[in-house]
Coordinates of C-alpha atoms and ligand atoms in Angstrom, one line a residue:
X1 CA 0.0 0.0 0.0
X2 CA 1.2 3.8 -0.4
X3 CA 1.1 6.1 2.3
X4 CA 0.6 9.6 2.1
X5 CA 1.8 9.9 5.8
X6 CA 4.7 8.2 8.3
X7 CA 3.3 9.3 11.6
X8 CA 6.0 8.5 14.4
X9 CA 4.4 7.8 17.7
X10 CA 1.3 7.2 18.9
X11 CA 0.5 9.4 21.4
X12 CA -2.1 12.3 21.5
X13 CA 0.1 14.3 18.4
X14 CA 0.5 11.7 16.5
X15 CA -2.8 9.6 17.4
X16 CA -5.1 13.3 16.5
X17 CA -2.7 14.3 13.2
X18 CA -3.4 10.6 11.5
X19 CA -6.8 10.7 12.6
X20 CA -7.9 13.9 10.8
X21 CA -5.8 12.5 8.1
X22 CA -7.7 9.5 7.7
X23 CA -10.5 11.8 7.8
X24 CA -9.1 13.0 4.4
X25 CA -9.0 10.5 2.6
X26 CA -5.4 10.1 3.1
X27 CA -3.4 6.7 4.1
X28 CA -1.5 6.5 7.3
X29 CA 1.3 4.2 8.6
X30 CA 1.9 4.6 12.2
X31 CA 5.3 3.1 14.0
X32 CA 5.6 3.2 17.8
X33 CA 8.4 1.8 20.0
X34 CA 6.1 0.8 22.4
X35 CA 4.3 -2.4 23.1
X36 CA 0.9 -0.6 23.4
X37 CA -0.4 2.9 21.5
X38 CA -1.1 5.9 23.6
X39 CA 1.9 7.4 24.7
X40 CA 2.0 8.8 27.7
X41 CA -2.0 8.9 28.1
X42 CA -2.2 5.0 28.2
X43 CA -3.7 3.6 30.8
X44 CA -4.3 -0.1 31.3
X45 CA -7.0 -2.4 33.6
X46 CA -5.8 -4.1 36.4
X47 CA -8.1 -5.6 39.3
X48 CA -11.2 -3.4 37.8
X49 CA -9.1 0.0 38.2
X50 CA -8.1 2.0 35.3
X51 CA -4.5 2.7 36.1
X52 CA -2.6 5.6 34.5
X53 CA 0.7 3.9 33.8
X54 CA 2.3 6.8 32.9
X55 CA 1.7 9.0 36.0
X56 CA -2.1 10.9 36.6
X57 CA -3.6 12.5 33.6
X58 CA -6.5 15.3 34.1
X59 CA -8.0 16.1 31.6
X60 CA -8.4 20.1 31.7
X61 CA -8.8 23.0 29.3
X62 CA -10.9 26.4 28.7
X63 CA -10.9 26.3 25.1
X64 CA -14.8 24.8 24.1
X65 CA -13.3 23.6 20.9
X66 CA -10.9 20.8 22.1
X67 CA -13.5 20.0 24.9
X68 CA -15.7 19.0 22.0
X69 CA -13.3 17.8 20.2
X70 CA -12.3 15.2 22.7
X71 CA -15.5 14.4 24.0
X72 CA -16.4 12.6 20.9
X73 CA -13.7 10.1 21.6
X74 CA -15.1 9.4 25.2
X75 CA -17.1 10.7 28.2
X76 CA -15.9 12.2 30.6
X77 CA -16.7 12.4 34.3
X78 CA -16.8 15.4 36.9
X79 CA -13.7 14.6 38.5
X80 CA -12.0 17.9 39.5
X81 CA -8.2 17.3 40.8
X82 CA -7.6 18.4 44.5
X83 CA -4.6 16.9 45.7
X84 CA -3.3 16.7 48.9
X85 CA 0.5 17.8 50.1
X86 CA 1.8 15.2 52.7
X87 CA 4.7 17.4 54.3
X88 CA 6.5 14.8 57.5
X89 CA 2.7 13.6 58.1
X90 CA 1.2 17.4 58.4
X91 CA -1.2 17.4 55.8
X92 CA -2.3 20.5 53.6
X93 CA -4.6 21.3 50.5
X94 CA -3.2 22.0 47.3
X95 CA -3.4 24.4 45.0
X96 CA -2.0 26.9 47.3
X97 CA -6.0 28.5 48.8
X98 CA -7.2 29.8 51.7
X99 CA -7.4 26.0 53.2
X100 CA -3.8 26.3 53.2
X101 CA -3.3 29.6 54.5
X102 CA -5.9 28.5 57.3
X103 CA -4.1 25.3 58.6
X104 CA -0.6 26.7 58.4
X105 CA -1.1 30.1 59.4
X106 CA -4.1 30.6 61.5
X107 CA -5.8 33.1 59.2
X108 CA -9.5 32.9 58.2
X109 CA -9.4 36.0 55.9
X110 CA -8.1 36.8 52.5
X111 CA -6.6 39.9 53.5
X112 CA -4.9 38.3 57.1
X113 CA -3.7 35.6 54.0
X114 CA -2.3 38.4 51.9
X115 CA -0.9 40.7 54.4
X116 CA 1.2 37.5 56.0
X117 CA 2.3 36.7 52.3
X118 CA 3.4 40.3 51.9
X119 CA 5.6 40.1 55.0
X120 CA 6.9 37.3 54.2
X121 CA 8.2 38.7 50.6
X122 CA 9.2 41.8 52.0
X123 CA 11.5 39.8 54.6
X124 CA 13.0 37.8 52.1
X125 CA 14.1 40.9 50.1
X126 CA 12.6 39.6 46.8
X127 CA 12.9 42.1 44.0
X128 CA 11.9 40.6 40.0
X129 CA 11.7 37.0 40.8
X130 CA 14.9 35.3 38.6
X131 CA 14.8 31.8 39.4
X132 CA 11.9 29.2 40.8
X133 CA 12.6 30.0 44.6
X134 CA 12.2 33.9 44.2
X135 CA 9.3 33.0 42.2
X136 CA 7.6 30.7 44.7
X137 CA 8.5 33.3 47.5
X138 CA 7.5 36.1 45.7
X139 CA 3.6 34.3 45.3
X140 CA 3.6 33.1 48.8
X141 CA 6.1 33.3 50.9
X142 CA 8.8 31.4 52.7
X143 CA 6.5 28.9 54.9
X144 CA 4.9 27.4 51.9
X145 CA 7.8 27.7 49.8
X146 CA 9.9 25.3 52.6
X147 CA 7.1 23.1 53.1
X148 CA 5.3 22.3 50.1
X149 CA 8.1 23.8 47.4
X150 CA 11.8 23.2 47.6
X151 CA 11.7 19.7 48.9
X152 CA 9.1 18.4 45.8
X153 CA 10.8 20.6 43.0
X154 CA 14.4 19.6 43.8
X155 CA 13.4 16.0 44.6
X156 CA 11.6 16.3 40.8
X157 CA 14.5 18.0 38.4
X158 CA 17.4 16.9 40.6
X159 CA 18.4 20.7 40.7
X160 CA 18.3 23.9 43.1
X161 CA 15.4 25.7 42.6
X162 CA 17.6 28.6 42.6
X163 CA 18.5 26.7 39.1
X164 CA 15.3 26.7 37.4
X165 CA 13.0 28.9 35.6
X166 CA 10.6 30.6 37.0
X167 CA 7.5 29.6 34.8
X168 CA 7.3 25.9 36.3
X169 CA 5.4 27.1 39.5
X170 CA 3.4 29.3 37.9
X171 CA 1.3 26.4 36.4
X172 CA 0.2 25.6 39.9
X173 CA -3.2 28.5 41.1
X174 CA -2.5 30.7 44.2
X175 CA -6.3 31.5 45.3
X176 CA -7.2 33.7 48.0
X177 CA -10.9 31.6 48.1
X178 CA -11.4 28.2 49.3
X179 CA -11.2 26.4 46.4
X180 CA -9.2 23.5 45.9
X181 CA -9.5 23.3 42.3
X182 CA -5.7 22.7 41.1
X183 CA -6.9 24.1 37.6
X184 CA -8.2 27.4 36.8
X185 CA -10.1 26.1 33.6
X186 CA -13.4 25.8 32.7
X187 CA -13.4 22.7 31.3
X188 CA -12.0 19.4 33.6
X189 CA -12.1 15.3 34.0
X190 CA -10.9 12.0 33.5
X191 CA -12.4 10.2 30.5
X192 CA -14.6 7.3 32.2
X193 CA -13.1 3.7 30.9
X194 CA -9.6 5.0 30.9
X195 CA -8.1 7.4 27.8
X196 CA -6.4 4.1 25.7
X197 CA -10.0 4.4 24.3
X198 CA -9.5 7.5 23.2
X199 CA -6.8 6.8 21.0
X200 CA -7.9 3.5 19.9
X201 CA -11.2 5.2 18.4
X202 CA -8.4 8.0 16.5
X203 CA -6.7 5.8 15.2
X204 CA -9.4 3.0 14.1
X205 CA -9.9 3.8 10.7
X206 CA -9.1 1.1 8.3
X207 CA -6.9 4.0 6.5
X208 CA -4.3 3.7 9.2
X209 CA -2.0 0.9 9.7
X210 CA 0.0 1.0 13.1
X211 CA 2.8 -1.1 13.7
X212 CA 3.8 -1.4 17.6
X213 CA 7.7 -2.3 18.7
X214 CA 9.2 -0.5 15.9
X215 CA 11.5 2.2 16.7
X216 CA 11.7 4.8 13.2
X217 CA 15.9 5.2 14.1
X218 CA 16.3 1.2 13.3
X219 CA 15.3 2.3 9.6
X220 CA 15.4 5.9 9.3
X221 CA 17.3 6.8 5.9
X222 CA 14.8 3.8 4.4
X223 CA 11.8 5.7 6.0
X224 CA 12.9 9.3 4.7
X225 CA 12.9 7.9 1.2
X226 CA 9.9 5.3 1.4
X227 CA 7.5 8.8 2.6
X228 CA 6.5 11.9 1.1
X229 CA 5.8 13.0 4.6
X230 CA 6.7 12.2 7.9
X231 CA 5.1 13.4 11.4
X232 CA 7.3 13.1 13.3
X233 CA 6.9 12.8 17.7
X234 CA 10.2 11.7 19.0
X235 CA 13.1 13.6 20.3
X236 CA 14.1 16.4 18.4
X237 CA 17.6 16.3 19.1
X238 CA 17.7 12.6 18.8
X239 CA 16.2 12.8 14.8
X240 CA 19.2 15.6 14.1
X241 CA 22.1 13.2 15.3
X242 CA 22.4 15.5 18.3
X243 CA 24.7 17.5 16.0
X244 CA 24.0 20.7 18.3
X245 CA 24.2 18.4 21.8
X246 CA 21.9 16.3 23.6
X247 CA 18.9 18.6 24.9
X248 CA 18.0 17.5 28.9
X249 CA 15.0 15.6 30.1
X250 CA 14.1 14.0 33.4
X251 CA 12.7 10.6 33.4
X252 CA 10.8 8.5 36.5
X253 CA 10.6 5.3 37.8
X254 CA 6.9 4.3 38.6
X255 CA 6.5 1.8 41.1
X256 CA 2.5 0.1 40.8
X257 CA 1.2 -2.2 43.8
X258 CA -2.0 -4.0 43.6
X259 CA -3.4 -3.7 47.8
X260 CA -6.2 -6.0 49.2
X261 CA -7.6 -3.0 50.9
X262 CA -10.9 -0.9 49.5
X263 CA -9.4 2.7 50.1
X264 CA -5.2 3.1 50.8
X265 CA -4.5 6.9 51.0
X266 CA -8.5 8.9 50.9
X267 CA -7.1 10.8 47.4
X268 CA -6.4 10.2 44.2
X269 CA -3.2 12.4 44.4
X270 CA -0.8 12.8 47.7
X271 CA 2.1 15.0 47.0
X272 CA 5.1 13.9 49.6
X273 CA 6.4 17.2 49.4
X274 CA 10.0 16.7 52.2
X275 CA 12.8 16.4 50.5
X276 CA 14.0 12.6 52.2
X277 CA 11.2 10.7 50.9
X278 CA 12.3 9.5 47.9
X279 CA 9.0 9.9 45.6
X280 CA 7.3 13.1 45.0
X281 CA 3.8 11.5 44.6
X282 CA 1.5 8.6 45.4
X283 CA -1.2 8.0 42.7
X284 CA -4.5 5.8 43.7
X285 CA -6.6 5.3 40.6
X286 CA -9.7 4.3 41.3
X287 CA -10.1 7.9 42.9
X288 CA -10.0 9.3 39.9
X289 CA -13.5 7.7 38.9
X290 CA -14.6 7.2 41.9
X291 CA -14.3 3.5 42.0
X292 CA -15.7 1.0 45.2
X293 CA -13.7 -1.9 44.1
X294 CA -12.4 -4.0 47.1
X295 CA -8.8 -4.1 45.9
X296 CA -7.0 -0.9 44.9
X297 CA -3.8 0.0 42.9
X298 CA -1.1 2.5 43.8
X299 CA 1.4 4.3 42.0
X300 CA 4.6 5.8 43.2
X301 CA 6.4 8.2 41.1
X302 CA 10.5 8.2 41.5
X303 CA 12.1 11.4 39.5
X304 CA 15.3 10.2 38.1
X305 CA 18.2 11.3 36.3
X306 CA 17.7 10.8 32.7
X307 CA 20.2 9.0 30.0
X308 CA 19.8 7.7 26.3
X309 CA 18.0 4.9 26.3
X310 CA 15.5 6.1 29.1
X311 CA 12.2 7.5 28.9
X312 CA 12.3 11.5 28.2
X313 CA 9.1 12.5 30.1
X314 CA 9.7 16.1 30.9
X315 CA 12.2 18.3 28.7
X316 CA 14.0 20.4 30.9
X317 CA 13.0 24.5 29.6
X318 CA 16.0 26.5 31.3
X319 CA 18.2 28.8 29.1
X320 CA 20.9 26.3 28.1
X321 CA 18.5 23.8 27.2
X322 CA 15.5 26.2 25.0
X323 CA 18.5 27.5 23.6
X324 CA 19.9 24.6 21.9
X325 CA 16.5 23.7 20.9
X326 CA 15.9 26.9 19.0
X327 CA 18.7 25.0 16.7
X328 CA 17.1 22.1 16.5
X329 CA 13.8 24.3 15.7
X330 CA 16.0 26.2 12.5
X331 CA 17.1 22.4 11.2
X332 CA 13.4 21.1 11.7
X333 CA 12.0 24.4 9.4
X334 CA 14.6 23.3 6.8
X335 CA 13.1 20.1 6.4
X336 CA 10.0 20.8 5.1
X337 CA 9.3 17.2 4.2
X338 CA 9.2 16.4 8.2
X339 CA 6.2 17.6 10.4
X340 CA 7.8 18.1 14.3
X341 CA 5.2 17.6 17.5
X342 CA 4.3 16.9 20.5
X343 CA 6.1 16.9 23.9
X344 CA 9.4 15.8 22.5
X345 CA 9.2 16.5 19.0
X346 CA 8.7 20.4 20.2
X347 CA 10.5 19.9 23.2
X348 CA 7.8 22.1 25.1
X349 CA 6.2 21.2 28.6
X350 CA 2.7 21.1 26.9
X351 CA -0.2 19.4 28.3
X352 CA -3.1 17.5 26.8
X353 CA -5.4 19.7 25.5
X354 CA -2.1 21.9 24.3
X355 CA -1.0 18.5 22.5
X356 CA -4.3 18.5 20.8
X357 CA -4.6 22.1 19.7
X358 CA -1.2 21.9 18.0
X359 CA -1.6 18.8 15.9
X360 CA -5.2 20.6 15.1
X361 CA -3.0 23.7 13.9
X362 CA -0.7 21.9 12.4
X363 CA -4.0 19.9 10.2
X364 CA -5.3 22.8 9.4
X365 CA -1.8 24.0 7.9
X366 CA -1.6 20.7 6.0
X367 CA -4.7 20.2 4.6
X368 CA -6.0 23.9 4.0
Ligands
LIG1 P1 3.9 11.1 23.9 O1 2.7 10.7 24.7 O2 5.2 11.0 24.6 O3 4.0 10.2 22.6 C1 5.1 10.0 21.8 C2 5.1 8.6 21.3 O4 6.2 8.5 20.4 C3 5.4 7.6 22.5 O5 4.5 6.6 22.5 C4 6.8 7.1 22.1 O6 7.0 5.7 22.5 C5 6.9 7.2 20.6 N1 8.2 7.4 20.1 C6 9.2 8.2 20.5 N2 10.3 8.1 19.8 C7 10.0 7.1 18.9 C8 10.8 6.4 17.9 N3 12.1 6.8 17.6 N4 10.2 5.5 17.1 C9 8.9 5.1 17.3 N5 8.1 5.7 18.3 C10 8.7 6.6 19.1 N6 -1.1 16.5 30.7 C11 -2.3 16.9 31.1 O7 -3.0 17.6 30.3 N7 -2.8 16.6 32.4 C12 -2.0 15.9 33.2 O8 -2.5 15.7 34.4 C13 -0.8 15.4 32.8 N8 0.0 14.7 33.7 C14 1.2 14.2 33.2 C15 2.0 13.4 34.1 C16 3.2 12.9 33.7 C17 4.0 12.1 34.7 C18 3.7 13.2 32.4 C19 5.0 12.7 31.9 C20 2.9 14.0 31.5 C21 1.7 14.5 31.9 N9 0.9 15.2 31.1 C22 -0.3 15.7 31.5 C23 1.3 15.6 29.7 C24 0.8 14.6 28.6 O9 1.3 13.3 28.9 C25 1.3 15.0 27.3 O10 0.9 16.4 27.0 C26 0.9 14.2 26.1 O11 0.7 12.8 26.4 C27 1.9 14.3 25.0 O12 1.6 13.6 23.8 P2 2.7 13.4 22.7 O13 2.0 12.7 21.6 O14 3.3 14.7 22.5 O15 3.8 12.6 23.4
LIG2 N1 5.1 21.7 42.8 C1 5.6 21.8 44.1 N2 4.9 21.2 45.1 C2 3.7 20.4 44.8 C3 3.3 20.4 43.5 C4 4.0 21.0 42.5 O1 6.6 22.4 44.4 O2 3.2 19.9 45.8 C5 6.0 22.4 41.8 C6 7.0 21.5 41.2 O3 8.2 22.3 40.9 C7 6.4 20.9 40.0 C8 5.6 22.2 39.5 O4 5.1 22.8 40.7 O5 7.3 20.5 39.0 C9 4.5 21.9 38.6 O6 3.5 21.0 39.2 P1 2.6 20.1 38.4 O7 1.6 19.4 39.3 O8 2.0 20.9 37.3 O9 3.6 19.0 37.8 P2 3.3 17.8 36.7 O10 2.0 17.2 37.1 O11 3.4 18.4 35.4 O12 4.5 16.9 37.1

């Protein structure tokens, strides 16, 4: 059969470009290195409980358009993510909200919340926040920042938060209401059945053939000749030869337990948030759609260092790092006959629905 499309990887880039290909009337071939499609979304059954195997997914946007959009692929429930920091067995609510202020501080009020914050900044001599920690500080202080801060982000990128940027924290709310939403958007939940459905219906049509356990750099040059066009989802860096250097990611070790016990930890997210325990977060996911089973699974995630050959889950967006990239970027736009996306493709900390509304960008580019 001829293709019209290569599509590398099967997660939600990949998965949403070749289904609005297929849509077309065009032919897709798929290849993934994994045993299973999805990406990082996958999420397999075991005992009953749809477990996230690559850490928690919550579904969240404000943009109608990719609500809709991935609503056709499944339904989702009303679960709205309000995880809990474990710091040395003192509990606290997360995002940071006026239940947090309240147990750690005393205060009842938004402006007793503020004016404590305020001190707090103004004692810590923070001027135009450069790094992470002058960030945190500068939102809400030193308390929070040494309880529910340093120890989780250095624990999670294995540097100083005086060594990294800024914008990371600022995906987390700071809310002076009660509200432990951890997203501000409209839109939130956790597709009911698990998301693997998701991309099974995408990629479903009989004008896409996917092919699991099949890496594209075992056959590259062949591939690059064999395809008009190529989308293309793995690392960037890794697709150039890492002629400009190897860009940075940090990988984790998940660690899944099956318990004979109906409810292990009350949440489906606890954030251990000391710097001594050695994982920054237990998952249980039956929480996540309310389940009753009588067993339950668990998840701990382990950051780790990461090396070739390991799993590049979060790109690392300091200076050094985007800036080597933006080389990568120039190659990529000299290659017209290669479409780059996704996580590691545009070596970006996107999220789901971000993933989405790119590949829908980059179809409506293609095919307009
Ligand atoms: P991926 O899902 O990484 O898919 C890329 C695919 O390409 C993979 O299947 C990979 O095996 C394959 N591949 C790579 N290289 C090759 C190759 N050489 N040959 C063949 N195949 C290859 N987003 C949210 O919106 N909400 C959340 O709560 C959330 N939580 C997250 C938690 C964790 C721990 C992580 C890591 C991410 C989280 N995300 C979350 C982000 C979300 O996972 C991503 O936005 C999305 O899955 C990215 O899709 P993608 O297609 O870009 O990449
Ligand atoms: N973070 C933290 N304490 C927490 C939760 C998050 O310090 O209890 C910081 C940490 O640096 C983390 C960042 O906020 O990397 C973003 O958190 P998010 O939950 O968005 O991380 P993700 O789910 O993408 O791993």
């Amino acid at each position: 059969m001829d293709y019209d499309y290569l599509v590398v990887g099967s997660g939600l880039f990949g998965s949403t470009f070749a289904y609005e290909a297929a849509r077309r009337g065009k032919r897709v071939k798929m290849i993934e290195r994994r045993n299973h499609i999805g990406g990082n979304i996958y999420t397999e059954n075991i005992e009953g409980v749809n477990v996230h195997k690559y850490g928690a997914h919550i579904f969240h946007t404000s943009n109608k358009k990719i609500w809709d959009y991935v609503n056709q692929f499944a339904e989702f429930n009303r679960y709205t993510n309000s995880p809990i920091a474990n710091y040395k067995d003192e509990i606290y609510n997360l995002p940071f909200n006026m239940n947090t202020f309240n147990k750690l501080w005393g205060v009842v009020t938004p402006q007793e919340a503020k004016a404590k914050i305020e001190q707090q900044k103004i004692d810590a001599k923070i001027g135009e926040p450069k790094n992470l920690e002058e960030q945190a500080i500068s939102l809400i202080g030193t308390d929070i920042y040494k309880k529910l801060i340093k120890g989780y982000t250095e624990k999670q990128w294995g540097r100083k938060a005086t060594e990294l940027p800024a914008f990371i924290i600022k995906r987390l709310p700071v809310r002076f209401t009660y509200d432990n939403n951890y997203f501000n958007d409209k839109y939130q939940g956790i597709p009911v059945g698990g998301y693997t459905q998701i991309v099974e219906k995408m990629l479903s049509s009989e004008m896409i053939n996917v092919e699991l356990g099949v890496d594209f750099f075992d056959k590259k040059e062949e591939y690059l000749k064999q395809f008009p066009k190529i989308v293309y989802t793995g690392m960037i860096d890794q697709f150039f030869d890492y002629k400009y250097g190897t860009l940075e990611y940090r990988s984790l070790k998940f660690e899944t337990t099956v318990h004979d016990q109906e409810n292990y930890q009350g949440n489906a997210v606890v954030n251990y948030t000391d710097a001594d325990t050695p994982y920054t977060r237990i998952i249980e996911h039956k929480h996540f759609e309310f389940g009753h089973q009588s067993k339950t699974v668990i998840t701990k995630e382990y950051p780790k260092t990461w090396h070739k050959g390991d799993e590049p889950y979060y790109p690392m967006n300091d200076k050094k790092n985007n800036e080597m990239f933006s080389k990568y970027r120039k190659l990529a736009d000299q290659t017209p006959s290669v479409i780059f996306g996704g996580r590691l493709g545009m070596y970006k900390y996107y999220d789901m629905h971000q993933v989405i509304g790119a590949a829908l960008s980059v179809v409506d580019k293609e095919f307009s």
